[in-house]
Every structure is written in C-alpha cells, then in structure tokens.
Short mmCIF file of C-alpha atoms and ligand atoms in Angstrom, two decimals:
data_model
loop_
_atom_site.label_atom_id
_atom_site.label_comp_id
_atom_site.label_asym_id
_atom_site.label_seq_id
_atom_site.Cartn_x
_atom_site.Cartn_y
_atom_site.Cartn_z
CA UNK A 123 22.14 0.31 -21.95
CA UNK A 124 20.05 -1.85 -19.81
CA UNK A 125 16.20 -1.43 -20.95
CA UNK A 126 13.60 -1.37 -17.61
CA UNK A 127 10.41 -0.86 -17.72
CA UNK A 128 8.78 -0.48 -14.58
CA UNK A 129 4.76 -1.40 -14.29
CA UNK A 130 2.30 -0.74 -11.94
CA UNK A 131 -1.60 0.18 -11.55
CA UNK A 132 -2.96 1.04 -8.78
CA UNK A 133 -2.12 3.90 -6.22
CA UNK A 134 -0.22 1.83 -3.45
CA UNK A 135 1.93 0.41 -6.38
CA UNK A 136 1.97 4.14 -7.46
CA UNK A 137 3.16 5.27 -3.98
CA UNK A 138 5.44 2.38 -3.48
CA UNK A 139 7.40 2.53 -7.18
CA UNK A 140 7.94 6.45 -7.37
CA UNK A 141 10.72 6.84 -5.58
CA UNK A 142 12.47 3.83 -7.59
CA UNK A 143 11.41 5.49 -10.39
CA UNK A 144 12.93 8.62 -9.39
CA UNK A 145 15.98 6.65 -8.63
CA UNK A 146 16.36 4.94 -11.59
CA UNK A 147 16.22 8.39 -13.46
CA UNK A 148 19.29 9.19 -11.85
CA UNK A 149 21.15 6.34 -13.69
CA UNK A 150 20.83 7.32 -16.94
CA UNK A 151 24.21 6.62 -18.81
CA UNK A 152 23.71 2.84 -17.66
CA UNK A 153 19.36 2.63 -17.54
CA UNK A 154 16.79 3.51 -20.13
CA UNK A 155 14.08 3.51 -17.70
CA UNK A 156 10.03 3.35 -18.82
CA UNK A 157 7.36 3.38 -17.26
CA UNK A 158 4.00 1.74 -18.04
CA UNK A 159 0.56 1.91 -16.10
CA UNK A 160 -2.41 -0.79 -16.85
CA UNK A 161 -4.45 1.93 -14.72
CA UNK A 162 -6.15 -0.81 -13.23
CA UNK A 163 -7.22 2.90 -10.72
CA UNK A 164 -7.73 5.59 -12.72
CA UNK A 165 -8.46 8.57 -10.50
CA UNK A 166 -6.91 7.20 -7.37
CA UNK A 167 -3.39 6.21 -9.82
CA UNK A 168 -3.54 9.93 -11.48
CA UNK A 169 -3.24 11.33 -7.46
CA UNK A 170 0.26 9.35 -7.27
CA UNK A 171 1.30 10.63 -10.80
CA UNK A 172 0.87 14.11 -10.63
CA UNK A 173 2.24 14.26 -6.92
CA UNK A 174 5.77 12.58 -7.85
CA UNK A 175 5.44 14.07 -11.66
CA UNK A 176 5.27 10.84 -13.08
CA UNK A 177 4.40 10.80 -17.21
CA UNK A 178 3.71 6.84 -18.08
CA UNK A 179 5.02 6.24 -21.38
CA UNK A 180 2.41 3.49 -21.70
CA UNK A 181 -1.52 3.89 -19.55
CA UNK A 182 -3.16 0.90 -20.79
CA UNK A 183 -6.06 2.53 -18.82
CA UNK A 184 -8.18 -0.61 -18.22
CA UNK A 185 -10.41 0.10 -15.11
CA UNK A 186 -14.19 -0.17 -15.42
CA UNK A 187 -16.30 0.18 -12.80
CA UNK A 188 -17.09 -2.53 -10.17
CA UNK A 189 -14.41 -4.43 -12.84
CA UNK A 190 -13.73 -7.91 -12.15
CA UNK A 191 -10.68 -9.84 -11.37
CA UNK A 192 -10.95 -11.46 -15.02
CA UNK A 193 -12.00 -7.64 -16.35
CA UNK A 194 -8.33 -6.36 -14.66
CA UNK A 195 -6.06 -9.88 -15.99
CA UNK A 196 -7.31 -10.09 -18.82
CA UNK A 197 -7.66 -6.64 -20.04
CA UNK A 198 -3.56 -5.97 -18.31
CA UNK A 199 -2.33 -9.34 -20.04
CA UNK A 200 -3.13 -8.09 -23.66
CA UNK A 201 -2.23 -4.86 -22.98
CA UNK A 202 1.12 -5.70 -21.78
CA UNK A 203 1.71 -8.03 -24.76
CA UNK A 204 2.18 -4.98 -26.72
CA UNK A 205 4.15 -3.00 -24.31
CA UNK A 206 6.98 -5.80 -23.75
CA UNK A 207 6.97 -6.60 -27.62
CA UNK A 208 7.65 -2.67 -28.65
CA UNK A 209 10.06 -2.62 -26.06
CA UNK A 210 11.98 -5.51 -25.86
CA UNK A 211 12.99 -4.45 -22.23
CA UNK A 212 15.97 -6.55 -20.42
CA UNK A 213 13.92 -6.13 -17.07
CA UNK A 214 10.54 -5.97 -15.93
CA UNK A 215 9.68 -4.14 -12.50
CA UNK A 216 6.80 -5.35 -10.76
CA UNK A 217 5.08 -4.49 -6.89
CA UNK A 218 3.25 -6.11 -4.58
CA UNK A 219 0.53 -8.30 -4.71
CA UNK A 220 -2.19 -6.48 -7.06
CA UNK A 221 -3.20 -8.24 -9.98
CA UNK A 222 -1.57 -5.91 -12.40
CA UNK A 223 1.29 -6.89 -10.19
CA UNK A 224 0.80 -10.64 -11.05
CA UNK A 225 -0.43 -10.43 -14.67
CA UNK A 226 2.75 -8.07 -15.51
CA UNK A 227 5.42 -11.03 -14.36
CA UNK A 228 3.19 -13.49 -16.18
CA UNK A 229 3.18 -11.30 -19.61
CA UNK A 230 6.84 -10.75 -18.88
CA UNK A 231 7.08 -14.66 -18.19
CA UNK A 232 5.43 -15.67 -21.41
CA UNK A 233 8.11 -13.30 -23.48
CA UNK A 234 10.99 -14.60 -21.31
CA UNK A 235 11.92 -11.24 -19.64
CA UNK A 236 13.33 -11.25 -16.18
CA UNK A 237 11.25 -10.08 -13.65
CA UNK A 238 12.45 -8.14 -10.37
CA UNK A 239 9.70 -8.34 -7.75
CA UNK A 240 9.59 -5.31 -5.05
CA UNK A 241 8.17 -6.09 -2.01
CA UNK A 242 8.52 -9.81 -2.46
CA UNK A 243 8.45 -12.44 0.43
CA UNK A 244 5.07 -11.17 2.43
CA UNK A 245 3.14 -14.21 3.12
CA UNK A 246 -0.12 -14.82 5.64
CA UNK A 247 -0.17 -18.54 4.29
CA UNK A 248 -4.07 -18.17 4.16
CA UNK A 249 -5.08 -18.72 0.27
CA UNK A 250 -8.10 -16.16 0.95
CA UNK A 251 -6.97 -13.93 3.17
CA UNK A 252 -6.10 -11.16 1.55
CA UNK A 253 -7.96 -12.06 -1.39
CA UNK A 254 -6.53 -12.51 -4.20
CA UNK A 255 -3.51 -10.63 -2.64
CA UNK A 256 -1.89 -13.78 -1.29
CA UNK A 257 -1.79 -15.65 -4.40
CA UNK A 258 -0.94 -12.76 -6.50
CA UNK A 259 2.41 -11.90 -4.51
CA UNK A 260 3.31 -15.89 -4.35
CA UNK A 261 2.54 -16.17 -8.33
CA UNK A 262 4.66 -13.16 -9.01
CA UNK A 263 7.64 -15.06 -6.59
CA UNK A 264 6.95 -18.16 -8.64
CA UNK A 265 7.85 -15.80 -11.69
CA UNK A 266 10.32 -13.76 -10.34
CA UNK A 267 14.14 -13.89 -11.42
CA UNK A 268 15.37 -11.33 -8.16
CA UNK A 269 12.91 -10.83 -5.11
CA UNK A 270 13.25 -7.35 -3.32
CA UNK A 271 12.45 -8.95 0.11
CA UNK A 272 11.66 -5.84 2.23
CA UNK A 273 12.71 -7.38 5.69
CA UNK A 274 14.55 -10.40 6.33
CA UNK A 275 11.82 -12.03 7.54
CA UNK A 276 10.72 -11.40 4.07
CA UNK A 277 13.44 -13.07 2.95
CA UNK A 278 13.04 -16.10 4.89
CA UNK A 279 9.61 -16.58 3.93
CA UNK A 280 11.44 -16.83 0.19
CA UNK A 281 14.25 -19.51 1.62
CA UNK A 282 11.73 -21.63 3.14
CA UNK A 283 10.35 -22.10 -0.33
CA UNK A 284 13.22 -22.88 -2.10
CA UNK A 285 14.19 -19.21 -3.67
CA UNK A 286 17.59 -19.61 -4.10
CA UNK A 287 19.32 -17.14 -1.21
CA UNK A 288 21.13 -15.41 -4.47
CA UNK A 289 18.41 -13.69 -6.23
CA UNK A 290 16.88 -12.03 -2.67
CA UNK A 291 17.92 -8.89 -1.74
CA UNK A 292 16.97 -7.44 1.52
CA UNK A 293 16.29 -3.54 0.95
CA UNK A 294 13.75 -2.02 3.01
CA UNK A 295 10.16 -0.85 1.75
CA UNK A 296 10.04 1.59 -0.31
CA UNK A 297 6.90 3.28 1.59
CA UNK A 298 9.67 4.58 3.91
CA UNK A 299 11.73 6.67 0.55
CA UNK A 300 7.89 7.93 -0.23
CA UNK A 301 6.96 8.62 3.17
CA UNK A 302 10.30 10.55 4.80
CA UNK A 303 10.53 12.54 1.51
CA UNK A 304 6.76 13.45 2.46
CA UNK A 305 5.80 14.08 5.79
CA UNK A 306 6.69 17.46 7.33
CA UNK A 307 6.60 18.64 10.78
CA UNK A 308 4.61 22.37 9.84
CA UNK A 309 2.36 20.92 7.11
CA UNK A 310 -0.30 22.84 6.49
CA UNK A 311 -3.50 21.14 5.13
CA UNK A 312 -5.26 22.30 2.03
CA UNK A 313 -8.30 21.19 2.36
CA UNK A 314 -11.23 22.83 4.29
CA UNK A 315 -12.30 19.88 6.62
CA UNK A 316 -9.01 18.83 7.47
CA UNK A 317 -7.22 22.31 8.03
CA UNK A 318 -10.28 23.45 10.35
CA UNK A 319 -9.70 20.51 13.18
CA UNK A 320 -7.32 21.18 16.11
CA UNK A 321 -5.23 18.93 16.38
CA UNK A 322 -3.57 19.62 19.85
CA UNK A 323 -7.30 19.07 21.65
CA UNK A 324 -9.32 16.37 19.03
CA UNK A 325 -8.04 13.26 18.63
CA UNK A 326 -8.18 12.13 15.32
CA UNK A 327 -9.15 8.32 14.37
CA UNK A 328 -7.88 7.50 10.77
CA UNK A 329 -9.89 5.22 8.93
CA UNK A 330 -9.56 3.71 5.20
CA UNK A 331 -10.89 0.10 4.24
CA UNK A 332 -11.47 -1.29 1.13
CA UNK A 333 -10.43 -5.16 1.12
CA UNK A 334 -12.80 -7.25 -1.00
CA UNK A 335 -12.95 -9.93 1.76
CA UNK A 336 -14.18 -7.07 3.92
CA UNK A 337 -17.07 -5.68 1.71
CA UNK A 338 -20.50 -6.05 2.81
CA UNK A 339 -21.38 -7.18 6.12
CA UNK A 340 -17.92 -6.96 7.66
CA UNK A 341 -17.76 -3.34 6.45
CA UNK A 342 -20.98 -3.04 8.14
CA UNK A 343 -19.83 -4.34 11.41
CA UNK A 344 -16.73 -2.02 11.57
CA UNK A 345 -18.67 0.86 10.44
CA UNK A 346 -21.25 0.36 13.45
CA UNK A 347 -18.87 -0.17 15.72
CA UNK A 348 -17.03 3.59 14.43
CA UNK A 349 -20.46 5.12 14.92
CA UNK A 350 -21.00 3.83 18.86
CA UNK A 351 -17.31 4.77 19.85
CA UNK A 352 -17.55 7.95 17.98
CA UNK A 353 -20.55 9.29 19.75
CA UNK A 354 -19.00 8.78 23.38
CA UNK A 355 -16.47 10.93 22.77
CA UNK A 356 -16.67 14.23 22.49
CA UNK A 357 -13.06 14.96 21.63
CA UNK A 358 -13.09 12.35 19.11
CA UNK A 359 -12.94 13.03 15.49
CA UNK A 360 -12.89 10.24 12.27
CA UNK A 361 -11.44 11.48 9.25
CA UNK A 362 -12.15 9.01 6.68
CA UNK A 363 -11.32 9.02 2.93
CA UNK A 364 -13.68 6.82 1.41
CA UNK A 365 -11.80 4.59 -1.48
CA UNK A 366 -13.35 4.66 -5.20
CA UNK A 367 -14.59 1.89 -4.88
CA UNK A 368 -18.87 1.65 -5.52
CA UNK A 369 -19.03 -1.56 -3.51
CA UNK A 370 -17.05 0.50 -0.80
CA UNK A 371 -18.85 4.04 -0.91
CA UNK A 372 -22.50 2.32 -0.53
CA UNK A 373 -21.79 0.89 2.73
CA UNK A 374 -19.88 3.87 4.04
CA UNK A 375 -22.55 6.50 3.05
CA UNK A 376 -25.94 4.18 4.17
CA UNK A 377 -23.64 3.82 8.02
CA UNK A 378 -22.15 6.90 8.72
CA UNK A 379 -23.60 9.47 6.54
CA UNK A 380 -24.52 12.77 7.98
CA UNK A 381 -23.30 11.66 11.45
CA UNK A 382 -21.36 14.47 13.70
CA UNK A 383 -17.95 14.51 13.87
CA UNK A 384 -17.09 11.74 11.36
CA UNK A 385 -15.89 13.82 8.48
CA UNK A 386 -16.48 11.06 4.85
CA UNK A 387 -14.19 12.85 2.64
CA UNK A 388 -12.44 11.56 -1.01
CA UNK A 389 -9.26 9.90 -0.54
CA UNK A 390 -6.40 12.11 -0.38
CA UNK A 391 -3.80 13.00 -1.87
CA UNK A 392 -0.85 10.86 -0.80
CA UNK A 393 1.18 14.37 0.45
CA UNK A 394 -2.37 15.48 2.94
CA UNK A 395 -2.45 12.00 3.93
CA UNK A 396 0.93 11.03 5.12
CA UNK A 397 0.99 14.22 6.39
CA UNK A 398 -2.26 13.11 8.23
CA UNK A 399 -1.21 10.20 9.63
CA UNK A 400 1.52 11.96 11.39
CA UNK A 401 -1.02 14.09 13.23
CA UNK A 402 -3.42 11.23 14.07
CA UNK A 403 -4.35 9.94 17.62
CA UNK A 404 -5.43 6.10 15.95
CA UNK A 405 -5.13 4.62 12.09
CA UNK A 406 -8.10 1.56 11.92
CA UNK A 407 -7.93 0.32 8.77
CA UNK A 408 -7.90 -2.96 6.27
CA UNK A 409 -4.82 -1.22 4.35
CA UNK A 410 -1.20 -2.99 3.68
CA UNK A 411 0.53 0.19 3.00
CA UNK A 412 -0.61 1.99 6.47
CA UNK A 413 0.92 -1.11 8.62
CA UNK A 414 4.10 -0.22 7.34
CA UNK A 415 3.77 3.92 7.52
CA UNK A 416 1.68 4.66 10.66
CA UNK A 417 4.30 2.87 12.71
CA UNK A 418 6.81 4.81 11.47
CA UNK A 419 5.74 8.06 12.46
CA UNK A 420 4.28 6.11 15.98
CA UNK A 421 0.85 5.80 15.70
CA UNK A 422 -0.89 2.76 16.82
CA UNK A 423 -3.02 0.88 14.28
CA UNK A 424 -5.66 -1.47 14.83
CA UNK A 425 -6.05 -3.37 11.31
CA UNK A 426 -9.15 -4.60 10.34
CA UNK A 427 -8.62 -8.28 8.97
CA UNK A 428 -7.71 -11.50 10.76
CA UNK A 429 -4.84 -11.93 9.07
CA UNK A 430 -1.26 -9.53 8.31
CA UNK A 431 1.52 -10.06 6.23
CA UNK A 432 3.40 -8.11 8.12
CA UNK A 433 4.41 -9.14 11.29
CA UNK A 434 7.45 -6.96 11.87
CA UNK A 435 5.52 -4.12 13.42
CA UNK A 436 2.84 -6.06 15.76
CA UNK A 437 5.76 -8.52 17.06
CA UNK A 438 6.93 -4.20 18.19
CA UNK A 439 3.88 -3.76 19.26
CA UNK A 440 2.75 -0.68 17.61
CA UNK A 441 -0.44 -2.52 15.28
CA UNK A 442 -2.43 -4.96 16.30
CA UNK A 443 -4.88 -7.60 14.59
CA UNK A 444 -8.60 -7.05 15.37
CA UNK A 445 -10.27 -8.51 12.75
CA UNK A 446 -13.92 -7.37 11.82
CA UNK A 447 -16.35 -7.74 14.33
CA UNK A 448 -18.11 -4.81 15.88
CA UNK A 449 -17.36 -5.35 19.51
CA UNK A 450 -13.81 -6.10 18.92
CA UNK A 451 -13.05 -2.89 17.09
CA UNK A 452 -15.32 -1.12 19.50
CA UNK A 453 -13.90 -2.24 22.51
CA UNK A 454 -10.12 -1.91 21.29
CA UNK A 455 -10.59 1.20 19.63
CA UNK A 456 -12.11 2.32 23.66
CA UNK A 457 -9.41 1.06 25.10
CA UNK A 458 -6.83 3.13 22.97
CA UNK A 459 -9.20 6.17 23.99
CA UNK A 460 -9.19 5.46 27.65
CA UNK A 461 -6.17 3.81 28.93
CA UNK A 462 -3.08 6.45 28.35
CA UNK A 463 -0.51 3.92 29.49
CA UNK A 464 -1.65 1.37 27.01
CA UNK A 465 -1.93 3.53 23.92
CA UNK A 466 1.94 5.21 25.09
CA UNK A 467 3.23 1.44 24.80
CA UNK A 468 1.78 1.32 21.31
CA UNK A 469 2.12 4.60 20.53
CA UNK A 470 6.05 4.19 19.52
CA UNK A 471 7.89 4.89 16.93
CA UNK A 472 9.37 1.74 15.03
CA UNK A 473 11.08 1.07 12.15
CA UNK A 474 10.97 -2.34 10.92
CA UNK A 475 10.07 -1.29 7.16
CA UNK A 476 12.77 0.72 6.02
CA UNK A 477 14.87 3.69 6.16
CA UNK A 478 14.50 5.68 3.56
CA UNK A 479 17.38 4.13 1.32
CA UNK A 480 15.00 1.08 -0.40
CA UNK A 481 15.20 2.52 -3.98
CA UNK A 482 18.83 3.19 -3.84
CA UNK A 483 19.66 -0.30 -3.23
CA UNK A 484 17.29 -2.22 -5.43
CA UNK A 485 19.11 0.10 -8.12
CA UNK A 486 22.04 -0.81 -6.87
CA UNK A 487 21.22 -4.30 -7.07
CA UNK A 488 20.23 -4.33 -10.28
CA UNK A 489 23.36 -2.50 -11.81
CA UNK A 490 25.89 -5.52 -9.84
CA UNK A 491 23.19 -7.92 -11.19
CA UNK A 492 23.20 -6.82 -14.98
CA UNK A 493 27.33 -6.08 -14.77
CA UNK A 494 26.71 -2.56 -14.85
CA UNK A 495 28.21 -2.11 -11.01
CA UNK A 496 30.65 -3.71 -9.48
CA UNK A 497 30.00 -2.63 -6.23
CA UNK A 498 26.90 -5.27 -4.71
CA UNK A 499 24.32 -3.92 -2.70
CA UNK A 500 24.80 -3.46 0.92
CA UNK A 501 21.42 -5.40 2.94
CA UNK A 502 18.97 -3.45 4.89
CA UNK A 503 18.97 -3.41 8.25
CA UNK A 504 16.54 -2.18 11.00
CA UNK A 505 17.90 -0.20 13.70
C1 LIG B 238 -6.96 -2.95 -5.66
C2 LIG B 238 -6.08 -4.19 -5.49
C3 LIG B 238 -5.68 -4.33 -4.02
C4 LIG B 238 -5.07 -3.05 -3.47
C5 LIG B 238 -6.03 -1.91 -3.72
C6 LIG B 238 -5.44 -0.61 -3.27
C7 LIG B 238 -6.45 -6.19 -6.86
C8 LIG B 238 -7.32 -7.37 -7.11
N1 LIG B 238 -6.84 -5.38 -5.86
O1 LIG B 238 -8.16 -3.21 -4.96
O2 LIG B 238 -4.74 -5.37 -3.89
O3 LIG B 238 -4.86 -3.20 -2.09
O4 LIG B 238 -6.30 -1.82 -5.14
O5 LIG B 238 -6.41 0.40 -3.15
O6 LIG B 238 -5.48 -6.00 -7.54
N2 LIG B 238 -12.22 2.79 -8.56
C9 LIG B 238 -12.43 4.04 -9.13
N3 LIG B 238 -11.37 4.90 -9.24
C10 LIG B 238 -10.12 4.59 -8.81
C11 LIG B 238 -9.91 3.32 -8.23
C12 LIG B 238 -10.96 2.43 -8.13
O7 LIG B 238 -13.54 4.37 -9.51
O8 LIG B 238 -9.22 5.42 -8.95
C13 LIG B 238 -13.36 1.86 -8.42
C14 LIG B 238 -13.77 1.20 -9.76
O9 LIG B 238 -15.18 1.10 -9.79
C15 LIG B 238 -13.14 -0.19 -9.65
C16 LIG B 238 -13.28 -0.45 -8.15
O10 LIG B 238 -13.00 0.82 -7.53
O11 LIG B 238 -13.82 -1.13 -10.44
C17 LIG B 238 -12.36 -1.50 -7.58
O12 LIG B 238 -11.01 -1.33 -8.01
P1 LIG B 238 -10.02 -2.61 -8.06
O13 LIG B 238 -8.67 -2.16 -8.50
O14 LIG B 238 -10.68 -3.70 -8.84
O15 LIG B 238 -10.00 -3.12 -6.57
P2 LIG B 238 -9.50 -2.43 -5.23
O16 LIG B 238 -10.41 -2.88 -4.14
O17 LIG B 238 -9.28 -0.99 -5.46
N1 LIG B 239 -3.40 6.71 0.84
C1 LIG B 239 -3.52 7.95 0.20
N2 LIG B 239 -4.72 8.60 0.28
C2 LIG B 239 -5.80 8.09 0.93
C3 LIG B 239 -5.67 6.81 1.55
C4 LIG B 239 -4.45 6.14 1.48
O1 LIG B 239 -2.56 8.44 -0.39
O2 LIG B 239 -6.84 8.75 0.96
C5 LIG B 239 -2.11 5.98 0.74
C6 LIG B 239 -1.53 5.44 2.03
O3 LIG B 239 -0.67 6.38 2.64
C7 LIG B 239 -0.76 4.21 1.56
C8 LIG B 239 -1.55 3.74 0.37
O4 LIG B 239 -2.36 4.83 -0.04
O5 LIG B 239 0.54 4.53 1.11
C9 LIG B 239 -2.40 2.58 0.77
O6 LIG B 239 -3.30 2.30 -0.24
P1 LIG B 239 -4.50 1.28 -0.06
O7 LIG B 239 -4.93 1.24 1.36
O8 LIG B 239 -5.50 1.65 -1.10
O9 LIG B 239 -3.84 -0.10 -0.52
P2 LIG B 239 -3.02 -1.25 0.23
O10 LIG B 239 -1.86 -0.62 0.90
O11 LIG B 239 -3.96 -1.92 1.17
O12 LIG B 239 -2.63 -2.16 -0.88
#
C-alpha cells in the first residue's frame, strides 16, 4: 500500500484538494489515503469540510486571530513534525501557495518524504506581489519531487527553471472537478438576502478581497470606488461576503456599511457561492481561485491587484487586471455596466483551467509514478 497524506489549511486549499481527496478514496486496494488540516482557517476551512464530508484525521488547528506569518509556520512546522513521524507516509500532498502549503513540503523535506505539489508552476515573477504567495508556491517547487502544473504554461514556467520535464504533469485545476460537480442550473439559494434578489432584472456585482498587499488603503480605494458606481445604478446590486479576516471586516464595515443595495454578508458556503457566480452580471475581486472559476461559467472579472498568475484567461479575454485604484475600478467596472458589446466580448465562456478530470489524473499519475499503474497519465488539454 502506498501511504498519502494529503495537507491543507485554508478554504481555497479546502476547495481545491476535495475532489482529489474524493478520488483518492476510490483507490483503496493500492492508497491508504489521510488527511491532515493545520487549520491555518478555522471557520472558513470547516465550510469546505462539511460541504464535501471531509473528517481530517489530523486538525492541528493553529489559527489565532490577526495570526502572523511566523504564528501560521511555525505553529504548522511543529505540528506537522508529529503528523509525518506517526505516519511515516510515502507521499505528501500539498496546494498552492499558502503557507501551510509551503511549511508542509518543508516538514516533509526535513523527514525526506516526497512531495507532490498541486497547482504548481503559477508564477507573477514579482517577489511581493502576491505576498507571500509568490515565494510560497516557488519554495514548495524548490521542494517538490512531481509538480501538478495546471496548464502548460504552468509547466513551462517549471522548464524554464530547470524542473526536470519528467516530474511535471499537466492536469488541469482542480477548481474545475469542485466547481462542475457544484454549480447547477435551478439552484435555489438558502439564504434570505441572496434568494430575495431577481436575478433576470438586477445585475449582480460579486465582490470578495482579502490579499494582505491589499489591506488598508488599497481596500479603501476599491471600496470607494464600489460605493460611487453602486449608487448610479439603480439595477445594480453588490453581494459581498466579507472574508474572516479582522484586518479585512474593519475596512469593509467603516466604507460600505448600511449603504443601499450593497448586501455585506459572511462568506458563503462554497455550494451558494459557485452557484452565485453563475448568476452574476460582474466578479471584482483580489481572489486566485475566482480567476480560474468565473471564467468558466463566463463571467467577466475585473481582479483587483497589479499582478496575476494566471494569464490563461485574460490572454481569452474574459478577466482583466485593474489593479487598486479608485478610478480605475470605477471607471472599468462603468464600462462593463454601460457598454453591452464590450461586456458580451468578455462575457464568454472559457476554459483554460480544466475540465473537470484534474483529480483523476494526478491519481493516475501517482499510481504509474509509485509502480502501482502501468498505464501513465494522459496530459490535459484545453479545448
Ligand atoms: C490565507 C492565505 C492566502 C489565501 C487566503 C485564502 C497565507 C499567508 N495566506 O490568507 O494565500 O489566499 O488564506 O482566503 O497563507 N480568520 C478567521 N476565520 C477563518 C479564516 C480566517 O477568523 O476561518 C481570520 C483570523 O483572524 C486570521 C485572519 O483571518 O488570523 C487571517 O487569516 P490568514 O490565513 O493568516 O490569512 P488570509 O488573508 O486568510
Ligand atoms: N469562496 C467561497 N465562499 C465565499 C468566497 C469564496 O466558497 O464566500 C470560494 C471561491 O469560490 C474560491 C475560493 O473560495 O473557490 C477562493 O478563496 P479565496 O478568495 O479566499 O482565496 P484565493 O483563491 O485567493 O487563494
């Protein structure tokens, strides 16, 4: 039996590993498949769990509020000391670019485990931009033994480093498994704000941020500029689940509190929220995870950073860059409100992410890797 254990922390990890998880249920007689959480998010982690019916056999459970990147490393890198030397696993999962992501391949490291790396190869090439996302996702390459390069662009990134062209597999995001098994065309929402909007005759603006290079005045700026655009409409509506974060909530509430028709609402569940998406007019946000799903379901999406790691869907067309600044977001944001033929040329549906079949080959992958398959996994391959 081939021992994996699978670690994660926080929900886009959560969102991202569950259907690998799932998957790697289904291969029993050849994987003995665990799963640990550092819990780096508590609340916003438990969402994912109980959605995809997820029981961690390990929750470190290290978040503290307003924690600090030294709370989250060093609190994960002890924890997982223990984990990896009960277990003894032949494999270590990892996602992304958090910093359980990175400290989980560097405990693994340090106890010479493998490490597989999901979503590998995403680069901006800006050391602060996201921060500390860009460092963690090249440290965990550094670490890595096989890189799950969603996209082949992905991949290249890895080549032009010097990862040998072996250990890279091209697969597809997982988002897409998560999101197709998710979003359904007569979804009916839940929750009171949410199920009372029309959403043949509003138009719905989507908005989540929550980078730390965006808190404080940058926040500000975007928020402002919601507020102005918001109040010349009278069609428009913002639905905006405001991320746990303190640092976050402060901002949002002393901006946009109490103002009509921008509905400040906990962040979803991730089944009311890609189901959300899909019935969206516009996604704004500073999010990784919505560049990838919005496209898919052909909503534009205006991200709020000055830099993207993924390319593959604004090279389509469907998300653009436009940074922080109040009269950029305000004036795009406008323009996606005003001129119909420019929002239908963003407005497409594009799938440069995935297809829905990302879990089944990193399994697959791993089974030819570790002997257990001889059948190798077949690349990924946009349409
Ligand atoms: C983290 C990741 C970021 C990822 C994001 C997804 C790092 C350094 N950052 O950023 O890459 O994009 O998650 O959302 O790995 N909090 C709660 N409950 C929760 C979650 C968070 O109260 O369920 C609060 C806590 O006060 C916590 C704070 O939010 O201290 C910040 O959480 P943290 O994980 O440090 O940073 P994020 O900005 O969420
Ligand atoms: N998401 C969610 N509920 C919310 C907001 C976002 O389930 O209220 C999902 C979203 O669909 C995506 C992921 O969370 O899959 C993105 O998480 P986040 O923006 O926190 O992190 P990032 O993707 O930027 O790392």
């Amino acid at each position: 039996m081939l021992k994996v254990i699978t670690v994660f922390g926080t929900r886009p990890e959560a969102i991202k590993m569950a259907p690998l998880v799932k998957e790697l249920a289904k291969h029993r007689d050849g994987i003995d498949c665990k799963v640990a959480v550092t819990a780096q998010h508590r609340e916003m982690l438990d969402q994912v769990l109980e959605l995809f019916e997820i029981a961690p056999d390990y929750d470190l459970d290290i978040m503290r509020r307003q924690q600090s990147l030294f709370d989250i490393t060093s609190r994960a890198l002890t924890g997982l000391q223990e984990v990896f030397q009960k277990e003894k696993p032949d494999l270590v999962l990892v996602h992304g670019d958090t910093t359980t992501t990175f400290v989980a391949a560097l405990a693994a490291y340090y106890l010479q485990i493998p490490v597989g790396h999901v979503e590998a190869g995403l680069r901006t090439r800006d050391k602060f931009s996201p921060f500390p996302e860009e460092i963690n996702r090249h440290l965990t390459g550094v670490l890595a033994d096989l890189h799950f390069a969603p996209t082949a662009n992905a991949k290249q990134n890895l080549l032009s480093e010097g990862v040998s062209g072996e250990s890279i597999y091209v697969t597809g995001n997982t988002v897409i498994d998560a999101l197709l098994a998710t979003v359904r065309p007569d979804y009916v929402f839940a929750d009171q704000v949410l199920s009372r909007i029309d959403y043949g005759s509003r138009r719905v603006l989507l908005v989540t941020t929550h980078r730390r290079e965006n808190l404080g005045e940058p926040m500000r700026e975007i928020y402002r500029a919601l507020r102005e655009v918001t109040e010349s409409y009278d069609d428009v509506e913002v639905i905006f689940p405001v991320h746990k974060n303190p640092l976050v909530r402060s901002v949002v509430e002393e901006e946009l509190g109490g103002q009509n028709r921008i509905h400040l609402i906990e962040p979803l569940d991730y089944q009311p929220f890609a189901n959300l998406i899909n019935c969206s007019y516009l996604v704004l946000s500073d999010s990784g995870g919505l560049q990838e799903e919005a496209p898919a379901l052909g909503k534009p999406v205006l991200v709020l950073r000055n830099t993207t790691e993924r390319p593959e869907a604004v090279d389509a067309g469907t998300v653009r860059l436009v940074g922080t600044g109040r009269e950029a977001v305000a004036s795009e944001t406008r323009r996606l409100l005003e001129e119909h033929e420019y929002y239908g040329k963003m407005a497409n549906a594009v799938n440069p992410y995935g297809d829905g079949l990302a879990s089944k080959r990193i399994v697959q992958a791993i089974k030819h890797k570790f002997g257990i398959s001889k059948e190798p996994m077949q690349e990924f391959c946009p349409s």
